[in-house]
Amino acid sequence: MAEHVVLGARISSGLLAGLYFAFVVAVMPALRGLADDAFVDTMKRINVSIVNPVFVVVFFAAPLLAVMAAGLVHSPMAYTAAALGVITLLITVAINVPLNNKLAAGASRPDFESAWVLWNVIRTLTGIGSLICLLLLPSTAH
């Protein structure tokens, strides 16, 4: 059972970290060159379209499975993976989503962009950290 939970945690954490990483290295740099109205419109569209069943499952599965893995594997690496996965979730819920909501409610690009980008980089790093810890767990965890 532990092997399956660890595998699920690895897959979901990798998908989530990869999504955040794509925003760091491709999406936000591409949007940086847009005029303010195009930037705001595009971010609003992204923020609506990302809330879909596939994303929601991965978004919640990554930290949940990391916590479950920690409860089954009982190692410092597993506990670190779980903590970083939960921190990634908390950053998103407490910072990035409220910024998205402010943008949807009419906030300007300067009120949104720099803070969102900064916190996306931070959650990308915590997400990658969680993934690395999960990958370093033994393949046949007991």
MMTF fields as JSON, N, C-alpha, C and O atoms, coordinates in Angstrom:
{
  "mmtfVersion": "1.0.0",
  "mmtfProducer": "UNKNOWN",
  "numBonds": 567,
  "numAtoms": 568,
  "numGroups": 142,
  "numChains": 1,
  "numModels": 1,
  "chainsPerModel": [1],
  "groupsPerChain": [142],
  "chainIdList": ["A"],
  "bondAtomList": [4, 2, 8, 6, 12, 10, 16, 14, 20, 18, 24, 22, 28, 26, 32, 30, 36, 34, 40, 38, 44, 42, 48, 46, 52, 50, 56, 54, 60, 58, 64, 62, 68, 66, 72, 70, 76, 74, 80, 78, 84, 82, 88, 86, 92, 90, 96, 94, 100, 98, 104, 102, 108, 106, 112, 110, 116, 114, 120, 118, 124, 122, 128, 126, 132, 130, 136, 134, 140, 138, 144, 142, 148, 146, 152, 150, 156, 154, 160, 158, 164, 162, 168, 166, 172, 170, 176, 174, 180, 178, 184, 182, 188, 186, 192, 190, 196, 194, 200, 198, 204, 202, 208, 206, 212, 210, 216, 214, 220, 218, 224, 222, 228, 226, 232, 230, 236, 234, 240, 238, 244, 242, 248, 246, 252, 250, 256, 254, 260, 258, 264, 262, 268, 266, 272, 270, 276, 274, 280, 278, 284, 282, 288, 286, 292, 290, 296, 294, 300, 298, 304, 302, 308, 306, 312, 310, 316, 314, 320, 318, 324, 322, 328, 326, 332, 330, 336, 334, 340, 338, 344, 342, 348, 346, 352, 350, 356, 354, 360, 358, 364, 362, 368, 366, 372, 370, 376, 374, 380, 378, 384, 382, 388, 386, 392, 390, 396, 394, 400, 398, 404, 402, 408, 406, 412, 410, 416, 414, 420, 418, 424, 422, 428, 426, 432, 430, 436, 434, 440, 438, 444, 442, 448, 446, 452, 450, 456, 454, 460, 458, 464, 462, 468, 466, 472, 470, 476, 474, 480, 478, 484, 482, 488, 486, 492, 490, 496, 494, 500, 498, 504, 502, 508, 506, 512, 510, 516, 514, 520, 518, 524, 522, 528, 526, 532, 530, 536, 534, 540, 538, 544, 542, 548, 546, 552, 550, 556, 554, 560, 558, 564, 562],
  "bondOrderList": [1, 1, 1, 1, 1, 1, 1, 1, 1, 1, 1, 1, 1, 1, 1, 1, 1, 1, 1, 1, 1, 1, 1, 1, 1, 1, 1, 1, 1, 1, 1, 1, 1, 1, 1, 1, 1, 1, 1, 1, 1, 1, 1, 1, 1, 1, 1, 1, 1, 1, 1, 1, 1, 1, 1, 1, 1, 1, 1, 1, 1, 1, 1, 1, 1, 1, 1, 1, 1, 1, 1, 1, 1, 1, 1, 1, 1, 1, 1, 1, 1, 1, 1, 1, 1, 1, 1, 1, 1, 1, 1, 1, 1, 1, 1, 1, 1, 1, 1, 1, 1, 1, 1, 1, 1, 1, 1, 1, 1, 1, 1, 1, 1, 1, 1, 1, 1, 1, 1, 1, 1, 1, 1, 1, 1, 1, 1, 1, 1, 1, 1, 1, 1, 1, 1, 1, 1, 1, 1, 1, 1],
  "groupList": [{"groupName": "MET", "atomNameList": ["N", "CA", "C", "O"], "elementList": ["N", "C", "C", "O"], "formalChargeList": [0, 0, 0, 0], "bondAtomList": [1, 0, 2, 1, 3, 2], "bondOrderList": [1, 1, 2], "singleLetterCode": "M", "chemCompType": "L-PEPTIDE LINKING"}, {"groupName": "ALA", "atomNameList": ["N", "CA", "C", "O"], "elementList": ["N", "C", "C", "O"], "formalChargeList": [0, 0, 0, 0], "bondAtomList": [1, 0, 2, 1, 3, 2], "bondOrderList": [1, 1, 2], "singleLetterCode": "A", "chemCompType": "L-PEPTIDE LINKING"}, {"groupName": "GLU", "atomNameList": ["N", "CA", "C", "O"], "elementList": ["N", "C", "C", "O"], "formalChargeList": [0, 0, 0, 0], "bondAtomList": [1, 0, 2, 1, 3, 2], "bondOrderList": [1, 1, 2], "singleLetterCode": "E", "chemCompType": "L-PEPTIDE LINKING"}, {"groupName": "HIS", "atomNameList": ["N", "CA", "C", "O"], "elementList": ["N", "C", "C", "O"], "formalChargeList": [0, 0, 0, 0], "bondAtomList": [1, 0, 2, 1, 3, 2], "bondOrderList": [1, 1, 2], "singleLetterCode": "H", "chemCompType": "L-PEPTIDE LINKING"}, {"groupName": "VAL", "atomNameList": ["N", "CA", "C", "O"], "elementList": ["N", "C", "C", "O"], "formalChargeList": [0, 0, 0, 0], "bondAtomList": [1, 0, 2, 1, 3, 2], "bondOrderList": [1, 1, 2], "singleLetterCode": "V", "chemCompType": "L-PEPTIDE LINKING"}, {"groupName": "LEU", "atomNameList": ["N", "CA", "C", "O"], "elementList": ["N", "C", "C", "O"], "formalChargeList": [0, 0, 0, 0], "bondAtomList": [1, 0, 2, 1, 3, 2], "bondOrderList": [1, 1, 2], "singleLetterCode": "L", "chemCompType": "L-PEPTIDE LINKING"}, {"groupName": "GLY", "atomNameList": ["N", "CA", "C", "O"], "elementList": ["N", "C", "C", "O"], "formalChargeList": [0, 0, 0, 0], "bondAtomList": [1, 0, 2, 1, 3, 2], "bondOrderList": [1, 1, 2], "singleLetterCode": "G", "chemCompType": "PEPTIDE LINKING"}, {"groupName": "ARG", "atomNameList": ["N", "CA", "C", "O"], "elementList": ["N", "C", "C", "O"], "formalChargeList": [0, 0, 0, 0], "bondAtomList": [1, 0, 2, 1, 3, 2], "bondOrderList": [1, 1, 2], "singleLetterCode": "R", "chemCompType": "L-PEPTIDE LINKING"}, {"groupName": "ILE", "atomNameList": ["N", "CA", "C", "O"], "elementList": ["N", "C", "C", "O"], "formalChargeList": [0, 0, 0, 0], "bondAtomList": [1, 0, 2, 1, 3, 2], "bondOrderList": [1, 1, 2], "singleLetterCode": "I", "chemCompType": "L-PEPTIDE LINKING"}, {"groupName": "SER", "atomNameList": ["N", "CA", "C", "O"], "elementList": ["N", "C", "C", "O"], "formalChargeList": [0, 0, 0, 0], "bondAtomList": [1, 0, 2, 1, 3, 2], "bondOrderList": [1, 1, 2], "singleLetterCode": "S", "chemCompType": "L-PEPTIDE LINKING"}, {"groupName": "TYR", "atomNameList": ["N", "CA", "C", "O"], "elementList": ["N", "C", "C", "O"], "formalChargeList": [0, 0, 0, 0], "bondAtomList": [1, 0, 2, 1, 3, 2], "bondOrderList": [1, 1, 2], "singleLetterCode": "Y", "chemCompType": "L-PEPTIDE LINKING"}, {"groupName": "PHE", "atomNameList": ["N", "CA", "C", "O"], "elementList": ["N", "C", "C", "O"], "formalChargeList": [0, 0, 0, 0], "bondAtomList": [1, 0, 2, 1, 3, 2], "bondOrderList": [1, 1, 2], "singleLetterCode": "F", "chemCompType": "L-PEPTIDE LINKING"}, {"groupName": "PRO", "atomNameList": ["N", "CA", "C", "O"], "elementList": ["N", "C", "C", "O"], "formalChargeList": [0, 0, 0, 0], "bondAtomList": [1, 0, 2, 1, 3, 2], "bondOrderList": [1, 1, 2], "singleLetterCode": "P", "chemCompType": "L-PEPTIDE LINKING"}, {"groupName": "ASP", "atomNameList": ["N", "CA", "C", "O"], "elementList": ["N", "C", "C", "O"], "formalChargeList": [0, 0, 0, 0], "bondAtomList": [1, 0, 2, 1, 3, 2], "bondOrderList": [1, 1, 2], "singleLetterCode": "D", "chemCompType": "L-PEPTIDE LINKING"}, {"groupName": "THR", "atomNameList": ["N", "CA", "C", "O"], "elementList": ["N", "C", "C", "O"], "formalChargeList": [0, 0, 0, 0], "bondAtomList": [1, 0, 2, 1, 3, 2], "bondOrderList": [1, 1, 2], "singleLetterCode": "T", "chemCompType": "L-PEPTIDE LINKING"}, {"groupName": "LYS", "atomNameList": ["N", "CA", "C", "O"], "elementList": ["N", "C", "C", "O"], "formalChargeList": [0, 0, 0, 0], "bondAtomList": [1, 0, 2, 1, 3, 2], "bondOrderList": [1, 1, 2], "singleLetterCode": "K", "chemCompType": "L-PEPTIDE LINKING"}, {"groupName": "ASN", "atomNameList": ["N", "CA", "C", "O"], "elementList": ["N", "C", "C", "O"], "formalChargeList": [0, 0, 0, 0], "bondAtomList": [1, 0, 2, 1, 3, 2], "bondOrderList": [1, 1, 2], "singleLetterCode": "N", "chemCompType": "L-PEPTIDE LINKING"}, {"groupName": "TRP", "atomNameList": ["N", "CA", "C", "O"], "elementList": ["N", "C", "C", "O"], "formalChargeList": [0, 0, 0, 0], "bondAtomList": [1, 0, 2, 1, 3, 2], "bondOrderList": [1, 1, 2], "singleLetterCode": "W", "chemCompType": "L-PEPTIDE LINKING"}, {"groupName": "CYS", "atomNameList": ["N", "CA", "C", "O"], "elementList": ["N", "C", "C", "O"], "formalChargeList": [0, 0, 0, 0], "bondAtomList": [1, 0, 2, 1, 3, 2], "bondOrderList": [1, 1, 2], "singleLetterCode": "C", "chemCompType": "L-PEPTIDE LINKING"}],
  "groupTypeList": [0, 1, 2, 3, 4, 4, 5, 6, 1, 7, 8, 9, 9, 6, 5, 5, 1, 6, 5, 10, 11, 1, 11, 4, 4, 1, 4, 0, 12, 1, 5, 7, 6, 5, 1, 13, 13, 1, 11, 4, 13, 14, 0, 15, 7, 8, 16, 4, 9, 8, 4, 16, 12, 4, 11, 4, 4, 4, 11, 11, 1, 1, 12, 5, 5, 1, 4, 0, 1, 1, 6, 5, 4, 3, 9, 12, 0, 1, 10, 14, 1, 1, 1, 5, 6, 4, 8, 14, 5, 5, 8, 14, 4, 1, 8, 16, 4, 12, 5, 16, 16, 15, 5, 1, 1, 6, 1, 9, 7, 12, 13, 11, 2, 9, 1, 17, 4, 5, 17, 16, 4, 8, 7, 14, 5, 14, 6, 8, 6, 9, 5, 8, 18, 5, 5, 5, 5, 12, 9, 14, 1, 3],
  "groupIdList": [1, 2, 3, 4, 5, 6, 7, 8, 9, 10, 11, 12, 13, 14, 15, 16, 17, 18, 19, 20, 21, 22, 23, 24, 25, 26, 27, 28, 29, 30, 31, 32, 33, 34, 35, 36, 37, 38, 39, 40, 41, 42, 43, 44, 45, 46, 47, 48, 49, 50, 51, 52, 53, 54, 55, 56, 57, 58, 59, 60, 61, 62, 63, 64, 65, 66, 67, 68, 69, 70, 71, 72, 73, 74, 75, 76, 77, 78, 79, 80, 81, 82, 83, 84, 85, 86, 87, 88, 89, 90, 91, 92, 93, 94, 95, 96, 97, 98, 99, 100, 101, 102, 103, 104, 105, 106, 107, 108, 109, 110, 111, 112, 113, 114, 115, 116, 117, 118, 119, 120, 121, 122, 123, 124, 125, 126, 127, 128, 129, 130, 131, 132, 133, 134, 135, 136, 137, 138, 139, 140, 141, 142],
  "secStructList": [7, 2, 2, 2, 2, 2, 2, 2, 2, 2, 2, 2, 2, 2, 2, 2, 2, 2, 2, 2, 2, 2, 0, 0, 0, 0, 0, 2, 2, 2, 2, 2, 6, 1, 7, 2, 2, 2, 2, 2, 2, 2, 2, 2, 2, 2, 2, 2, 2, 6, 7, 1, 2, 2, 2, 2, 2, 2, 2, 2, 2, 2, 2, 2, 2, 2, 2, 2, 2, 2, 2, 2, 2, 7, 7, 2, 2, 2, 2, 2, 2, 2, 2, 2, 2, 2, 2, 2, 2, 2, 2, 0, 0, 0, 0, 0, 2, 2, 2, 2, 2, 2, 2, 2, 6, 6, 7, 7, 2, 2, 2, 2, 2, 2, 2, 2, 2, 2, 2, 2, 2, 2, 2, 2, 2, 2, 2, 2, 2, 2, 2, 2, 2, 2, 2, 6, 1, 7, 6, 6, 7, 7],
  "xCoordList": [0.822, 0.0, 0.858, 0.581, 1.902, 2.751, 3.36, 3.476, 3.754, 4.366, 3.412, 3.825, 2.128, 1.133, 0.87, 0.697, 0.842, 0.625, 1.813, 1.638, 3.03, 4.232, 4.237, 4.551, 3.895, 3.841, 2.817, 3.107, 1.638, 0.615, 1.071, 0.806, 1.756, 2.284, 3.333, 3.362, 4.185, 5.213, 4.577, 4.96, 3.62, 2.996, 2.249, 2.449, 1.392, 0.603, 1.491, 1.254, 2.495, 3.411, 4.227, 4.486, 4.627, 5.374, 4.528, 5.002, 3.28, 2.386, 2.168, 2.213, 1.935, 1.673, 2.921, 2.844, 4.062, 5.304, 5.613, 6.089, 5.347, 5.583, 4.691, 5.126, 3.45, 2.539, 3.031, 3.096, 3.371, 3.866, 5.172, 5.379, 6.044, 7.311, 7.069, 7.775, 6.073, 5.752, 5.354, 5.678, 4.664, 4.319, 5.566, 5.665, 6.52, 7.754, 8.581, 9.058, 8.754, 9.71, 9.093, 9.819, 7.761, 7.171, 5.962, 5.935, 4.968, 3.71, 3.882, 3.553, 4.392, 4.5, 5.525, 5.274, 6.667, 7.55, 6.884, 7.124, 6.058, 5.36, 4.335, 4.17, 3.65, 2.627, 3.229, 2.577, 4.447, 5.101, 5.103, 4.98, 5.242, 5.313, 3.981, 3.946, 2.877, 1.557, 1.183, 1.662, 0.331, -0.265, -1.092, -1.534, -1.295, -1.981, -3.35, -3.674, -4.153, -5.493, -5.44, -6.248, -4.503, -4.361, -3.836, -4.274, -2.903, -2.375, -3.496, -3.665, -4.257, -5.336, -6.372, -6.815, -6.769, -7.754, -7.244, -7.987, -5.989, -5.416, -5.343, -5.699, -4.888, -4.808, -6.193, -6.364, -7.168, -8.537, -9.008, -9.632, -8.711, -9.111, -8.408, -9.028, -7.116, -6.361, -6.949, -7.133, -7.241, -7.743, -9.114, -9.449, -9.901, -11.193, -10.998, -11.564, -10.198, -10.069, -9.311, -9.519, -8.444, -7.653, -8.48, -8.117, -9.581, -10.445, -11.334, -12.486, -10.752, -11.453, -11.196, -10.291, -11.973, -11.846, -10.438, -9.985, -9.761, -8.422, -7.466, -6.755, -7.448, -6.562, -6.916, -6.028, -8.202, -8.617, -8.191, -7.732, -8.334, -7.909, -6.401, -5.964, -5.612, -4.154, -3.758, -2.885, -4.396, -4.083, -4.243, -3.397, -5.327, -5.55, -4.87, -4.503, -4.699, -4.06, -2.595, -2.103, -1.893, -0.454, -0.146, 0.621, -0.706, -0.387, -1.022, -0.421, -2.234, -2.894, -2.092, -1.864, -1.668, -0.894, 0.488, 1.02, 1.07, 2.362, 2.2, 3.053, 1.125, 0.855, 0.587, 1.073, -0.181, -0.438, 0.859, 1.074, 1.724, 3.012, 3.835, 4.461, 3.834, 4.583, 4.038, 4.8, 2.722, 2.117, 2.411, 2.355, 2.719, 3.019, 4.516, 4.916, 5.332, 6.769, 7.538, 8.53, 7.103, 7.739, 9.228, 10.043, 9.578, 10.982, 11.061, 10.094, 12.199, 12.341, 12.09, 11.512, 12.512, 12.317, 10.827, 10.368, 10.08, 8.641, 7.932, 7.01, 8.357, 7.75, 8.044, 7.186, 9.243, 9.603, 8.781, 8.297, 8.627, 7.799, 6.379, 5.792, 5.83, 4.473, 4.377, 3.453, 5.317, 5.297, 5.39, 4.644, 6.297, 6.448, 5.214, 4.834, 4.596, 3.366, 2.241, 1.497, 2.111, 1.075, 1.381, 0.47, 2.656, 3.033, 2.682, 2.189, 2.928, 2.58, 1.086, 0.668, 0.292, -1.164, -1.56, -2.387, -0.974, -1.338, -0.969, -1.731, 0.182, 0.567, -0.469, -0.886, -0.877, -1.856, -3.178, -3.739, -3.671, -4.979, -4.952, -5.91, -3.867, -3.819, -3.329, -3.631, -2.569, -1.97, -2.356, -2.94, -2.037, -2.265, -3.746, -4.126, -4.575, -6.006, -6.627, -7.378, -6.344, -6.883, -6.404, -7.168, -5.164, -4.705, -5.491, -5.863, -5.742, -6.569, -7.958, -8.494, -8.528, -9.863, -9.867, -10.815, -8.814, -8.715, -8.621, -9.231, -7.854, -7.753, -9.115, -9.504, -9.831, -11.165, -12.128, -13.06, -11.894, -12.777, -12.373, -13.004, -11.311, -10.957, -9.621, -9.309, -8.823, -7.5, -6.664, -6.87, -5.739, -4.883, -3.703, -3.386, -3.081, -1.916, -0.829, -0.294, -0.472, 0.565, 0.19, 1.071, -1.099, -1.545, -1.49, -1.656, -1.263, -1.339, -0.009, 0.467, 0.573, 1.621, 2.847, 3.209, 3.485, 4.747, 4.541, 5.342, 3.47, 3.208, 2.871, 3.36, 2.039, 1.651, 2.866, 3.039, 3.708, 4.905, 5.832, 6.335, 6.064, 6.933, 6.428, 7.188, 5.162, 4.616, 4.492, 4.531, 4.343, 4.367, 5.756, 5.88, 6.793, 8.16, 8.358, 8.936, 7.887, 8.052, 7.306, 7.852, 6.061, 5.318, 5.897, 5.789, 6.499, 7.19, 8.352, 8.543, 9.12, 10.258, 9.802, 10.415, 8.731, 8.252, 7.677, 7.837, 7.011, 6.481, 7.58, 7.483, 8.62, 9.761, 10.472, 10.905, 10.586, 11.202, 10.443, 11.046, 9.122, 8.303, 8.525, 8.687, 8.53, 8.759, 10.119, 10.225, 11.151, 12.499, 12.52, 13.069, 11.925, 11.881, 11.148, 11.578, 10.051, 9.308, 10.123, 10.081, 10.862, 11.682, 12.831, 13.313, 13.267, 14.367, 13.921, 14.755, 12.626, 12.14, 12.466, 12.495, 12.711, 12.967, 11.774, 10.621, 12.068, 11.006, 10.101, 8.917, 10.628, 9.835, 9.7, 10.178, 9.04, 8.83, 7.911, 6.964, 8.203, 7.384, 6.726, 5.993],
  "yCoordList": [-1.204, 0.0, 1.257, 2.202, 1.269, 2.462, 2.786, 3.957, 1.757, 1.99, 2.72, 3.6, 2.349, 2.98, 4.427, 5.299, 4.67, 6.031, 6.911, 8.043, 6.381, 7.144, 7.422, 8.535, 6.433, 6.631, 7.715, 8.598, 7.648, 8.661, 10.044, 11.036, 10.106, 11.391, 11.927, 13.123, 11.057, 11.488, 12.033, 13.096, 11.306, 11.711, 13.033, 13.962, 13.123, 14.341, 15.528, 16.642, 15.311, 16.4, 16.849, 18.04, 15.91, 16.257, 17.057, 18.023, 16.65, 17.393, 18.823, 19.774, 18.964, 20.284, 21.166, 22.331, 20.619, 21.401, 21.794, 22.9, 20.898, 21.193, 22.306, 23.145, 22.314, 23.386, 24.731, 25.706, 24.784, 26.04, 26.461, 27.645, 25.503, 25.773, 26.351, 27.265, 25.82, 26.334, 27.804, 28.571, 28.196, 29.609, 30.454, 31.578, 29.91, 30.66, 30.864, 31.97, 29.821, 29.887, 30.237, 30.591, 30.145, 30.367, 31.299, 32.296, 30.978, 31.718, 33.171, 34.082, 33.393, 34.78, 35.587, 36.762, 35.015, 35.784, 36.158, 37.245, 35.275, 35.589, 36.696, 37.57, 36.654, 37.664, 39.014, 40.046, 39.019, 40.257, 41.308, 42.502, 40.868, 41.803, 42.317, 43.157, 41.83, 42.261, 43.616, 44.0, 44.314, 45.531, 45.154, 44.013, 46.116, 45.836, 45.184, 44.222, 45.691, 45.133, 43.696, 42.865, 43.394, 42.029, 41.1, 39.955, 41.596, 40.807, 40.445, 39.279, 41.445, 41.219, 40.268, 39.355, 40.454, 39.579, 38.144, 37.203, 37.977, 36.632, 35.95, 34.779, 36.67, 36.074, 35.707, 34.661, 36.546, 36.221, 34.935, 34.088, 34.794, 33.58, 32.348, 31.298, 32.48, 31.364, 30.99, 29.81, 31.991, 31.732, 31.068, 30.342, 31.305, 30.631, 29.213, 28.257, 29.084, 27.773, 26.752, 25.548, 27.212, 26.256, 25.541, 24.455, 26.148, 25.512, 24.51, 24.787, 23.338, 22.257, 20.971, 20.927, 19.926, 18.709, 18.095, 17.627, 18.091, 17.484, 18.261, 17.672, 19.583, 20.39, 20.252, 20.085, 20.319, 20.264, 18.938, 18.925, 17.844, 16.545, 16.546, 16.148, 16.984, 17.005, 17.979, 17.676, 19.14, 20.181, 19.671, 19.93, 18.947, 18.425, 17.08, 16.766, 16.283, 14.974, 15.096, 14.312, 16.066, 16.175, 16.303, 15.494, 17.276, 17.353, 16.226, 15.728, 15.826, 14.75, 13.454, 12.803, 13.083, 11.853, 11.974, 10.985, 13.163, 13.352, 13.163, 12.552, 13.68, 13.492, 12.014, 11.477, 11.37, 9.938, 9.138, 8.211, 9.5, 8.808, 8.974, 8.023, 10.175, 10.414, 9.544, 9.029, 9.383, 8.552, 7.075, 6.313, 6.667, 5.255, 4.942, 3.855, 5.888, 5.637, 6.012, 5.364, 7.028, 7.475, 7.722, 7.064, 8.676, 9.062, 10.586, 11.239, 11.152, 12.611, 13.133, 14.207, 12.394, 12.813, 12.842, 13.759, 11.862, 11.816, 12.948, 13.56, 13.226, 14.327, 15.667, 16.548, 15.813, 17.056, 17.212, 18.302, 16.126, 16.16, 16.59, 17.418, 16.031, 16.377, 17.845, 18.544, 18.309, 19.704, 20.652, 21.628, 20.369, 21.233, 21.185, 22.198, 20.023, 19.913, 20.729, 21.393, 20.684, 21.466, 22.954, 23.755, 23.338, 24.749, 25.241, 26.358, 24.434, 24.8, 25.06, 26.049, 24.177, 24.352, 25.637, 26.404, 25.865, 27.042, 28.344, 29.31, 28.38, 29.58, 29.858, 31.0, 28.822, 28.992, 29.512, 30.472, 28.878, 29.228, 30.587, 31.354, 30.886, 32.111, 33.328, 34.461, 33.103, 34.254, 34.319, 35.309, 33.273, 33.353, 33.429, 34.226, 32.629, 32.671, 34.013, 34.577, 34.546, 35.885, 36.952, 37.854, 36.866, 37.797, 37.607, 38.583, 36.365, 36.097, 36.713, 37.314, 36.556, 37.1, 38.622, 39.22, 39.253, 40.714, 41.175, 42.173, 40.443, 40.788, 40.664, 41.527, 39.593, 39.396, 40.494, 40.837, 41.041, 42.094, 43.487, 44.476, 43.569, 44.863, 45.438, 46.577, 44.688, 45.185, 45.429, 44.792, 46.339, 46.657, 45.689, 44.999, 45.654, 44.806, 45.071, 44.116, 46.347, 46.588, 46.077, 45.734, 46.022, 45.507, 43.978, 43.389, 43.347, 41.895, 41.239, 40.346, 41.677, 40.923, 40.607, 39.437, 41.586, 41.311, 40.396, 39.492, 40.627, 39.756, 38.337, 37.368, 38.21, 36.886, 36.12, 34.941, 36.798, 36.153, 35.704, 34.58, 36.572, 36.213, 34.975, 34.036, 34.97, 33.842, 32.598, 31.485, 32.76, 31.589, 30.963, 29.739, 31.782, 31.248, 30.501, 29.414, 31.072, 30.42, 29.099, 28.101, 29.069, 27.803, 26.797, 25.589, 27.281, 26.377, 25.701, 24.491, 26.471, 25.91, 24.932, 23.879, 25.265, 24.324, 23.069, 21.963, 23.247, 22.09, 21.187, 19.963, 21.787, 21.004, 20.326, 19.178, 21.046, 20.452, 19.231, 18.215, 19.327, 18.181, 17.011, 15.871, 17.295, 16.245, 15.588, 14.362, 16.387, 15.824, 14.901, 13.801, 15.349, 14.499, 13.195, 12.134, 13.265, 12.049, 11.127, 9.906, 11.715, 10.896, 10.228, 9.176, 10.828, 10.252, 9.173, 8.517, 8.985, 7.887, 6.563, 6.487, 5.529, 4.217, 3.78, 4.028, 3.134, 2.667, 1.649, 1.573, 0.878, -0.123, 0.265, -0.437, 1.394, 1.88, 0.919, 0.369, 0.734, -0.171, 0.606, 0.031],
  "zCoordList": [0.0, 0.0, 0.0, -0.738, 0.828, 0.916, -0.44, -0.803, -1.193, -2.498, -3.437, -4.192, -3.386, -4.247, -3.84, -4.693, -2.558, -2.071, -2.448, -2.899, -2.258, -2.623, -4.126, -4.549, -4.92, -6.371, -6.731, -7.538, -6.142, -6.397, -5.959, -6.637, -4.828, -4.344, -5.303, -5.59, -5.794, -6.75, -8.029, -8.519, -8.554, -9.817, -9.648, -10.43, -8.633, -8.459, -8.089, -8.558, -7.267, -6.905, -8.112, -8.281, -8.937, -10.143, -11.124, -11.722, -11.285, -12.175, -11.674, -12.454, -10.383, -9.819, -9.861, -10.25, -9.464, -9.52, -10.962, -11.217, -11.897, -13.309, -13.823, -14.612, -13.379, -13.783, -13.256, -14.005, -11.994, -11.421, -12.102, -12.369, -12.379, -13.06, -14.452, -14.878, -15.161, -16.496, -16.437, -17.343, -15.388, -15.225, -14.981, -15.474, -14.217, -13.927, -15.193, -15.448, -15.977, -17.096, -18.442, -19.372, -18.572, -19.894, -19.878, -20.599, -19.06, -19.143, -18.718, -19.478, -17.521, -17.045, -17.848, -18.115, -18.245, -19.123, -20.45, -20.975, -20.989, -22.239, -22.031, -22.883, -20.895, -20.623, -20.257, -20.418, -19.775, -19.344, -20.454, -20.182, -21.693, -22.805, -23.305, -24.204, -22.742, -23.194, -22.597, -21.53, -23.3, -22.753, -21.524, -21.391, -20.635, -19.372, -19.562, -18.865, -20.489, -20.667, -21.179, -20.765, -22.07, -22.576, -21.482, -21.368, -20.685, -19.567, -18.601, -18.245, -18.18, -17.212, -17.79, -17.094, -19.043, -19.669, -19.741, -19.461, -20.113, -20.224, -18.862, -18.738, -17.843, -16.507, -15.995, -15.37, -16.25, -15.837, -16.509, -15.87, -17.785, -18.523, -17.957, -17.782, -17.671, -17.087, -15.732, -15.436, -14.913, -13.564, -13.565, -12.629, -14.594, -14.713, -15.255, -14.725, -16.308, -16.96, -16.114, -16.269, -15.229, -14.448, -13.387, -12.934, -12.996, -11.993, -12.724, -13.059, -12.956, -13.647, -12.874, -12.041, -13.134, -12.322, -12.308, -11.263, -13.421, -13.459, -12.562, -11.748, -12.711, -11.874, -10.401, -9.565, -10.075, -8.668, -8.032, -6.889, -8.744, -8.209, -7.946, -6.867, -8.911, -8.737, -7.63, -6.817, -7.597, -6.618, -5.188, -4.332, -4.937, -3.586, -3.353, -2.221, -4.403, -4.245, -3.86, -3.049, -4.43, -4.161, -2.667, -2.146, -1.965, -0.535, 0.276, 1.228, -0.099, 0.639, 0.564, 1.583, -0.63, -0.786, -0.146, 0.359, -0.16, 0.518, 2.026, 2.671, 2.582, 4.015, 4.312, 5.308, 3.452, 3.642, 3.56, 4.342, 2.607, 2.479, 3.749, 4.216, 4.304, 5.545, 6.674, 7.492, 6.712, 7.741, 7.566, 8.531, 6.359, 6.093, 6.127, 6.543, 5.694, 5.549, 6.816, 7.147, 7.513, 8.764, 8.618, 9.264, 7.764, 7.63, 7.56, 7.169, 7.935, 7.842, 6.423, 6.255, 5.42, 4.042, 3.7, 3.018, 4.161, 3.913, 4.65, 4.11, 5.875, 6.636, 5.964, 5.922, 5.448, 4.75, 3.475, 3.17, 2.738, 1.523, 1.862, 1.164, 2.926, 3.332, 3.733, 3.318, 4.529, 4.982, 3.786, 3.707, 2.864, 1.695, 0.793, 0.207, 0.683, -0.101, 0.502, -0.219, 1.818, 2.494, 2.383, 2.179, 2.516, 2.366, 0.964, 0.808, -0.038, -1.417, -1.54, -2.143, -0.973, -0.983, -0.255, -0.749, 0.908, 1.7, 0.993, 1.041, 0.342, -0.416, -1.495, -1.686, -2.189, -3.261, -2.717, -3.244, -1.666, -1.117, -0.413, -0.513, 0.294, 1.1, 0.33, 0.704, -0.751, -1.441, -2.919, -3.36, -3.692, -5.134, -5.494, -6.352, -4.868, -5.18, -4.788, -5.583, -3.599, -3.304, -4.294, -4.636, -4.754, -5.784, -7.075, -7.725, -7.446, -8.631, -8.468, -9.399, -7.283, -7.023, -7.086, -7.595, -6.573, -6.645, -8.101, -8.485, -8.9, -10.314, -10.992, -11.779, -10.687, -11.262, -10.834, -11.562, -9.645, -9.124, -9.59, -9.217, -10.413, -10.971, -10.542, -10.889, -9.801, -9.423, -10.674, -11.707, -10.571, -11.711, -11.782, -10.812, -12.911, -13.122, -12.09, -11.525, -11.815, -10.796, -9.407, -8.619, -9.1, -7.8, -7.749, -6.681, -8.873, -8.976, -9.35, -8.649, -10.433, -11.114, -10.261, -10.137, -9.683, -8.981, -7.778, -7.541, -7.018, -5.867, -6.32, -5.739, -7.354, -7.833, -8.341, -8.032, -9.123, -9.672, -8.549, -8.573, -7.566, -6.441, -5.719, -5.485, -5.368, -4.623, -5.486, -4.963, -6.797, -7.664, -7.683, -7.688, -7.693, -7.624, -6.311, -6.296, -5.219, -3.917, -3.875, -3.405, -4.358, -4.329, -5.323, -5.116, -6.38, -7.298, -6.581, -6.706, -5.84, -5.104, -4.023, -3.848, -3.297, -2.283, -2.938, -2.422, -4.072, -4.791, -5.327, -5.237, -5.881, -6.368, -5.199, -5.304, -4.091, -2.902, -2.421, -2.076, -2.397, -2.003, -2.955, -2.519, -4.247, -5.238, -5.051, -5.078, -4.863, -4.67, -3.458, -3.518, -2.365, -1.172, -1.44, -0.986, -2.17, -2.506, -3.404, -3.254, -4.336, -5.235, -4.499, -4.919, -3.411, -2.628, -1.651, -1.027, -1.516, -0.686, -1.357, -2.585, -0.583, -1.187, -2.037, -1.685, -3.15, -4.049, -3.398, -3.727, -2.495, -1.812, -0.334, 0.557, -0.105, 1.254, 2.012, 1.449, 3.269, 4.09, 5.204, 6.009]
}
